């Protein structure tokens, strides 16, 4: 299965993607996560990406698309993959079409997580992540067993530098302007499956699993 997961910042894409990955044995490709890893390692790509990410702006295509092409061509994607956070613009979607054509494969579905605007801001501002293993938490809704410590690997949790109220508004408006139009692009190909993202994480995942099971 080859899937895209879409939705505004904070919708719960990463959270659902982790569950989909485990249950459907797919490679999870998150461009945001790849940039954060490069940032932590202070590679030239990471340093450049950081200057955009900290302001909540999109990293230029010249950096992003090559990274995705290289990643999709890796062997662990042969069994299928889930793209999270890419494409984010029509030009990225067109580039993805070219990569898929070269590899002679196609996308099976686009999972679109739908949430209320107030939930996005709350989810983003309260998000905490593990800098080591990438696990996600929330200060009110998904608390770790031990305050501020990752359940999976015991590392101290951090708040992403771009997860603050100012940057959030910029990210939301970029989503509206540049990424949301992609839903029409994929709707025309009859690929979009809307999933209500406002409930409990496991209930949302049950809906996702039902839909994917029927593909
Ligand atoms: P995205 O990848 O779309 O930006 P995340 O999966 O990182 O979103 O989720 C954003 C925040 O909201 C995280 O703190 C996460 O723990 C929390 N979250 C995710 N899904 C839910 C949900 N169904 N209910 C409440 N909080 C959630
Ligand atoms: P969120 O989960 O809040 O949607 P991500 O982790 O997907 O955030 O992305 C964080 C940041 O990384 C984005 O605000 C953007 O700066 C950069 N980024 C991630 N994916 C892309 C992409 N496909 N194109 C351009 N920039 C990207
Ligand atoms: Zn961890």
Tab-separated table of C-alpha atoms and ligand atoms in Angstrom:
chain	number	residue	atom	x	y	z
A	1	UNK	CA	0.000	0.000	0.000
A	2	UNK	CA	1.234	3.481	-0.860
A	3	UNK	CA	-0.453	6.233	1.079
A	4	UNK	CA	-0.370	9.949	1.756
A	5	UNK	CA	-1.566	11.346	5.071
A	6	UNK	CA	-2.730	14.969	4.958
A	7	UNK	CA	-4.285	17.491	7.292
A	8	UNK	CA	-3.369	20.824	8.872
A	9	UNK	CA	-0.471	21.182	11.329
A	10	UNK	CA	-1.411	19.465	14.604
A	11	UNK	CA	-4.223	17.395	13.080
A	12	UNK	CA	-2.664	14.176	14.365
A	13	UNK	CA	-0.944	12.983	11.177
A	14	UNK	CA	2.207	11.798	12.921
A	15	UNK	CA	0.215	10.091	15.680
A	16	UNK	CA	-1.959	8.161	13.227
A	17	UNK	CA	1.007	7.520	10.931
A	18	UNK	CA	2.844	5.689	13.742
A	19	UNK	CA	-0.176	3.423	14.286
A	20	UNK	CA	-0.620	2.805	10.549
A	21	UNK	CA	3.067	2.020	10.182
A	22	UNK	CA	2.994	-0.567	12.993
A	23	UNK	CA	-0.234	-2.235	11.927
A	24	UNK	CA	0.224	-2.220	8.159
A	25	UNK	CA	3.998	-2.645	8.009
A	26	UNK	CA	4.692	0.427	5.884
A	27	UNK	CA	7.732	2.702	5.797
A	28	UNK	CA	6.783	6.023	7.463
A	29	UNK	CA	8.316	8.944	5.588
A	30	UNK	CA	7.898	12.252	7.422
A	31	UNK	CA	9.714	15.149	5.792
A	32	UNK	CA	9.375	17.205	9.003
A	33	UNK	CA	11.012	14.366	10.949
A	34	UNK	CA	13.794	14.051	8.347
A	35	UNK	CA	14.493	17.774	8.593
A	36	UNK	CA	14.507	17.640	12.414
A	37	UNK	CA	17.022	14.774	12.335
A	38	UNK	CA	19.255	16.732	9.946
A	39	UNK	CA	18.885	19.779	12.240
A	40	UNK	CA	19.972	17.773	15.302
A	41	UNK	CA	22.962	16.437	13.400
A	42	UNK	CA	23.736	19.995	12.218
A	43	UNK	CA	24.278	18.863	8.617
A	44	UNK	CA	24.340	21.660	5.975
A	45	UNK	CA	20.835	20.573	4.909
A	46	UNK	CA	19.638	20.667	8.533
A	47	UNK	CA	21.092	24.139	9.131
A	48	UNK	CA	19.416	25.502	6.001
A	49	UNK	CA	16.067	23.814	6.745
A	50	UNK	CA	16.105	25.196	10.304
A	51	UNK	CA	16.083	28.806	9.102
A	52	UNK	CA	12.717	28.177	7.404
A	53	UNK	CA	11.202	25.792	9.948
A	54	UNK	CA	11.797	28.080	12.935
A	55	UNK	CA	9.665	30.742	11.224
A	56	UNK	CA	6.999	28.233	10.219
A	57	UNK	CA	7.802	28.647	6.535
A	58	UNK	CA	8.106	25.905	3.964
A	59	UNK	CA	11.572	24.603	3.208
A	60	UNK	CA	12.273	25.277	-0.517
A	61	UNK	CA	11.552	22.515	-3.020
A	62	UNK	CA	15.194	22.527	-4.127
A	63	UNK	CA	16.040	20.914	-0.762
A	64	UNK	CA	12.879	18.937	-0.128
A	65	UNK	CA	12.140	16.986	-3.286
A	66	UNK	CA	15.611	15.427	-3.668
A	67	UNK	CA	15.391	14.177	-0.095
A	68	UNK	CA	12.043	12.511	-0.773
A	69	UNK	CA	13.184	10.959	-4.038
A	70	UNK	CA	16.185	9.387	-2.345
A	71	UNK	CA	14.059	8.096	0.538
A	72	UNK	CA	11.282	6.560	-1.597
A	73	UNK	CA	13.853	4.682	-3.654
A	74	UNK	CA	15.150	2.834	-0.549
A	75	UNK	CA	14.449	-0.851	-0.187
A	76	UNK	CA	12.233	-0.619	2.893
A	77	UNK	CA	9.678	1.229	0.730
A	78	UNK	CA	9.207	-1.770	-1.566
A	79	UNK	CA	6.505	-3.134	0.719
A	80	UNK	CA	4.688	0.195	0.677
A	81	UNK	CA	5.048	3.576	2.339
A	82	UNK	CA	3.147	6.318	4.071
A	83	UNK	CA	4.155	9.871	3.174
A	84	UNK	CA	3.481	12.316	6.026
A	85	UNK	CA	3.939	16.053	5.422
A	86	UNK	CA	4.802	15.650	1.738
A	87	UNK	CA	3.620	16.869	-0.722
A	88	UNK	CA	2.693	20.255	0.720
A	89	UNK	CA	2.355	22.215	-2.528
A	90	UNK	CA	1.030	21.515	-6.007
A	91	UNK	CA	4.560	21.677	-7.391
A	92	UNK	CA	5.677	19.018	-4.874
A	93	UNK	CA	2.681	16.855	-5.865
A	94	UNK	CA	3.685	17.106	-9.519
A	95	UNK	CA	7.223	16.180	-8.617
A	96	UNK	CA	5.928	13.193	-6.656
A	97	UNK	CA	3.939	12.083	-9.707
A	98	UNK	CA	7.162	12.076	-11.695
A	99	UNK	CA	9.029	10.020	-9.101
A	100	UNK	CA	6.180	7.502	-8.952
A	101	UNK	CA	6.044	7.272	-12.719
A	102	UNK	CA	9.783	6.578	-12.881
A	103	UNK	CA	9.367	3.800	-10.317
A	104	UNK	CA	6.196	2.553	-12.057
A	105	UNK	CA	4.066	2.761	-8.908
A	106	UNK	CA	1.012	4.780	-7.811
A	107	UNK	CA	-0.643	6.174	-4.668
A	108	UNK	CA	-3.568	4.029	-3.416
A	109	UNK	CA	-5.219	6.584	-1.122
A	110	UNK	CA	-4.883	9.969	0.565
A	111	UNK	CA	-5.987	9.923	4.201
A	112	UNK	CA	-7.182	13.431	5.096
A	113	UNK	CA	-7.495	14.108	8.828
A	114	UNK	CA	-10.182	16.738	9.492
A	115	UNK	CA	-10.080	18.763	12.739
A	116	UNK	CA	-11.503	21.990	14.191
A	117	UNK	CA	-9.266	25.055	14.090
A	118	UNK	CA	-9.212	25.433	17.881
A	119	UNK	CA	-8.007	21.846	18.233
A	120	UNK	CA	-5.092	22.493	15.888
A	121	UNK	CA	-3.751	25.350	17.969
A	122	UNK	CA	-4.231	23.461	21.264
A	123	UNK	CA	-2.614	20.355	19.903
A	124	UNK	CA	0.374	22.206	18.509
A	125	UNK	CA	1.024	24.431	21.507
A	126	UNK	CA	0.696	21.469	23.926
A	127	UNK	CA	2.750	19.061	21.818
A	128	UNK	CA	5.938	17.625	23.334
A	129	UNK	CA	8.253	15.290	21.475
A	130	UNK	CA	11.077	12.950	22.294
A	131	UNK	CA	14.216	14.341	20.616
A	132	UNK	CA	15.711	10.838	20.513
A	133	UNK	CA	13.003	8.479	19.220
A	134	UNK	CA	10.455	10.985	17.878
A	135	UNK	CA	7.539	9.740	20.039
A	136	UNK	CA	4.819	12.401	20.433
A	137	UNK	CA	2.990	13.496	23.588
A	138	UNK	CA	0.636	16.265	24.677
A	139	UNK	CA	0.662	18.160	27.976
A	140	UNK	CA	-3.090	17.619	28.542
A	141	UNK	CA	-4.240	14.691	26.421
A	142	UNK	CA	-1.320	12.312	25.909
A	143	UNK	CA	0.798	12.543	29.002
A	144	UNK	CA	3.862	10.358	29.485
A	145	UNK	CA	3.811	8.028	32.519
A	146	UNK	CA	6.585	10.055	34.145
A	147	UNK	CA	6.276	13.823	33.798
A	148	UNK	CA	8.444	15.158	30.959
A	149	UNK	CA	10.091	11.780	30.214
A	150	UNK	CA	9.621	9.611	27.103
A	151	UNK	CA	7.813	6.312	27.876
A	152	UNK	CA	9.659	4.556	25.054
A	153	UNK	CA	13.296	5.508	25.667
A	154	UNK	CA	13.508	7.539	28.903
A	155	UNK	CA	14.773	10.756	27.243
A	156	UNK	CA	13.639	14.204	28.480
A	157	UNK	CA	10.840	15.541	26.267
A	158	UNK	CA	11.160	18.880	24.459
A	159	UNK	CA	8.873	21.389	22.791
A	160	UNK	CA	9.556	21.982	19.086
A	161	UNK	CA	10.857	25.507	18.475
A	162	UNK	CA	8.143	26.027	15.827
A	163	UNK	CA	5.341	24.904	18.172
A	164	UNK	CA	4.457	28.339	19.566
A	165	UNK	CA	1.411	30.527	19.072
A	166	UNK	CA	3.066	32.968	16.629
A	167	UNK	CA	4.535	30.368	14.308
A	168	UNK	CA	1.372	28.304	14.430
A	169	UNK	CA	-0.688	31.042	12.821
A	170	UNK	CA	1.837	31.331	10.002
A	171	UNK	CA	1.831	27.537	9.515
A	172	UNK	CA	-1.961	27.434	9.461
A	173	UNK	CA	-2.192	30.175	6.852
A	174	UNK	CA	0.453	28.482	4.678
A	175	UNK	CA	-1.564	25.276	4.989
A	176	UNK	CA	-4.743	27.052	3.848
A	177	UNK	CA	-3.043	28.791	0.948
A	178	UNK	CA	-0.591	26.203	-0.372
A	179	UNK	CA	-1.424	22.739	0.953
A	180	UNK	CA	-5.224	22.607	1.124
A	181	UNK	CA	-5.565	23.057	-2.677
A	182	UNK	CA	-3.835	19.689	-2.954
A	183	UNK	CA	-7.006	18.044	-1.708
A	184	UNK	CA	-8.723	19.098	-4.952
A	185	UNK	CA	-5.777	17.778	-6.922
A	186	UNK	CA	-6.165	14.336	-5.320
A	187	UNK	CA	-9.985	14.519	-5.234
A	188	UNK	CA	-9.912	14.702	-9.007
A	189	UNK	CA	-8.111	11.363	-8.936
A	190	UNK	CA	-10.724	10.021	-6.502
A	191	UNK	CA	-8.080	9.239	-3.879
A	192	UNK	CA	-9.150	11.317	-0.864
A	193	UNK	CA	-10.642	9.637	2.214
A	194	UNK	CA	-11.742	12.078	4.944
A	195	UNK	CA	-11.272	10.897	8.517
A	196	UNK	CA	-12.769	12.747	11.501
A	197	UNK	CA	-9.749	13.623	13.651
A	198	UNK	CA	-11.644	15.022	16.650
A	199	UNK	CA	-12.109	11.865	18.738
A	200	UNK	CA	-9.941	9.556	20.764
A	201	UNK	CA	-6.687	8.460	19.068
A	202	UNK	CA	-7.571	4.748	19.081
A	203	UNK	CA	-11.105	5.384	17.769
A	204	UNK	CA	-9.713	7.483	14.926
A	205	UNK	CA	-7.257	4.735	14.129
A	206	UNK	CA	-10.089	2.157	14.025
A	207	UNK	CA	-11.768	4.231	11.323
A	208	UNK	CA	-8.499	4.537	9.414
A	209	UNK	CA	-7.852	0.781	9.688
A	210	UNK	CA	-11.372	-0.023	8.443
A	211	UNK	CA	-10.919	2.197	5.427
A	212	UNK	CA	-7.460	0.807	4.620
A	213	UNK	CA	-8.655	-2.765	5.120
A	214	UNK	CA	-11.298	-2.181	2.450
A	215	UNK	CA	-8.894	-0.799	-0.172
B	1	LIG	P1	0.657	16.469	13.112
B	1	LIG	O1	1.666	15.411	12.713
B	1	LIG	O2	-0.558	16.462	12.238
B	1	LIG	O3	1.234	17.832	13.243
B	1	LIG	P2	0.660	15.147	15.745
B	1	LIG	O4	0.354	13.715	15.450
B	1	LIG	O5	2.049	15.487	16.103
B	1	LIG	O6	0.111	16.086	14.549
B	1	LIG	O7	-0.333	15.614	16.889
B	1	LIG	C1	-0.303	16.949	17.389
B	1	LIG	C2	-0.473	16.922	18.910
B	1	LIG	O8	-1.801	16.495	19.238
B	1	LIG	C3	0.462	15.974	19.633
B	1	LIG	O9	0.778	16.557	20.885
B	1	LIG	C4	-0.381	14.717	19.818
B	1	LIG	O10	0.045	13.992	20.951
B	1	LIG	C5	-1.785	15.286	19.987
B	1	LIG	N1	-2.863	14.447	19.422
B	1	LIG	C6	-2.822	13.696	18.302
B	1	LIG	N2	-4.003	13.083	18.079
B	1	LIG	C7	-4.843	13.480	19.084
B	1	LIG	C8	-6.220	13.203	19.424
B	1	LIG	N3	-6.973	12.394	18.668
B	1	LIG	N4	-6.723	13.776	20.531
B	1	LIG	C9	-5.971	14.599	21.279
B	1	LIG	N5	-4.679	14.903	21.030
B	1	LIG	C10	-4.100	14.355	19.948
B	2	LIG	P1	3.379	19.468	11.344
B	2	LIG	O1	3.373	18.068	11.918
B	2	LIG	O2	3.101	20.493	12.355
B	2	LIG	O3	2.507	19.581	10.126
B	2	LIG	P2	5.935	18.800	10.153
B	2	LIG	O4	6.740	18.047	11.125
B	2	LIG	O5	5.283	18.022	9.051
B	2	LIG	O6	4.865	19.709	10.916
B	2	LIG	O7	6.806	19.936	9.467
B	2	LIG	C1	7.518	20.869	10.238
B	2	LIG	C2	8.151	21.907	9.325
B	2	LIG	O8	9.064	21.271	8.418
B	2	LIG	C3	7.187	22.662	8.414
B	2	LIG	O9	6.584	23.772	9.070
B	2	LIG	C4	8.119	23.089	7.276
B	2	LIG	O10	8.926	24.174	7.669
B	2	LIG	C5	9.050	21.882	7.139
B	2	LIG	N1	8.517	20.903	6.163
B	2	LIG	C6	8.093	19.643	6.416
B	2	LIG	N2	7.677	19.030	5.295
B	2	LIG	C7	7.852	19.933	4.285
B	2	LIG	C8	7.589	19.936	2.878
B	2	LIG	N3	7.046	18.872	2.276
B	2	LIG	N4	7.884	21.053	2.170
B	2	LIG	C9	8.416	22.126	2.757
B	2	LIG	N5	8.660	22.220	4.072
B	2	LIG	C10	8.391	21.133	4.845
B	3	LIG	ZN1	11.852	8.499	23.186
